[in-house]
Amino acid sequence: MKTAISIRDEIFEAAELSAKALGMSRSELYSTAVKEFVDRHSSRRITERLNEVYGNDDAASLLDDQLQALQFRTLSGEDRT
């Protein structure tokens, strides 16, 4: 898909140099950069959601108290801090 974007001149110039140094096209560089950005932020959303479920604050945890107790027992040898 073709798209048009606006970026600052210094970012464009740095991207041009990077693409050339890496032996890739401008399109490939931008596609790779956007994919990495999206992947990184997807991971953060997953981590945030897991923290909501398994958070350190027992009152804020979405886990049932009994289920949480069972999970902690299965981690008996691991550091829980």
Coordinates of C-alpha atoms in Angstrom, one line a residue:
M1 CA 0.0 0.0 0.0
K2 CA 1.3 3.5 -0.8
T3 CA 0.9 6.3 1.7
A4 CA 2.2 9.8 2.2
I5 CA 3.6 11.0 5.5
S6 CA 5.2 14.1 6.8
I7 CA 8.3 14.0 8.9
R8 CA 10.9 16.5 10.0
D9 CA 13.9 16.9 7.6
E10 CA 16.5 15.7 10.0
I11 CA 14.5 12.4 10.6
F12 CA 14.2 11.9 6.9
E13 CA 17.9 12.5 6.3
A14 CA 18.8 10.1 9.1
A15 CA 16.5 7.5 7.7
E16 CA 18.0 7.9 4.2
L17 CA 21.5 7.3 5.6
S18 CA 20.3 4.4 7.7
A19 CA 18.5 2.7 4.7
K20 CA 21.7 3.1 2.6
A21 CA 23.9 1.8 5.3
L22 CA 21.7 -1.2 5.8
G23 CA 21.3 -1.9 2.1
M24 CA 17.5 -1.6 2.1
S25 CA 15.0 0.6 0.4
R26 CA 13.4 3.5 2.0
S27 CA 10.1 1.7 2.0
E28 CA 11.6 -1.4 3.6
L29 CA 13.2 0.8 6.3
Y30 CA 9.9 2.6 7.1
S31 CA 7.9 -0.7 7.0
T32 CA 10.4 -2.3 9.4
A33 CA 10.4 0.6 11.8
V34 CA 6.6 0.8 11.9
K35 CA 6.3 -2.9 12.5
E36 CA 8.8 -2.8 15.3
F37 CA 7.0 0.1 16.9
V38 CA 3.6 -1.6 16.7
D39 CA 5.1 -4.9 18.0
R40 CA 6.7 -3.1 21.0
H41 CA 3.5 -1.3 21.9
S42 CA 1.4 -4.5 21.5
S43 CA 3.8 -6.1 24.0
R44 CA 3.2 -3.3 26.4
R45 CA -0.5 -3.6 26.2
I46 CA -0.2 -7.3 26.9
T47 CA 2.1 -6.7 29.9
E48 CA -0.3 -4.0 31.2
R49 CA -3.2 -6.4 30.9
L50 CA -1.3 -9.2 32.7
N51 CA -0.3 -6.8 35.4
E52 CA -4.0 -6.0 35.9
V53 CA -4.8 -9.6 36.3
Y54 CA -1.7 -10.8 38.3
G55 CA -0.7 -7.5 39.9
N56 CA 1.1 -7.3 43.2
D57 CA -1.8 -5.5 44.9
D58 CA -4.1 -8.2 46.1
A59 CA -7.0 -5.8 46.2
A60 CA -6.4 -4.8 42.6
S61 CA -6.0 -8.3 41.3
L62 CA -8.7 -9.7 39.1
L63 CA -8.0 -13.2 40.2
D64 CA -10.3 -15.0 42.5
D65 CA -8.6 -15.3 46.0
Q66 CA -8.6 -19.1 45.9
L67 CA -7.1 -19.2 42.4
Q68 CA -4.5 -16.7 43.4
A69 CA -3.5 -18.8 46.5
L70 CA -3.2 -21.9 44.3
Q71 CA -1.0 -20.1 41.9
F72 CA 1.3 -18.8 44.6
R73 CA 1.6 -22.4 46.0
T74 CA 2.8 -23.6 42.6
L75 CA 5.5 -21.0 42.7
S76 CA 6.9 -22.3 46.0
G77 CA 10.5 -22.3 45.1
E78 CA 10.5 -19.1 43.1
D79 CA 11.1 -15.5 44.2
R80 CA 7.7 -13.7 44.5
T81 CA 8.9 -10.2 45.0

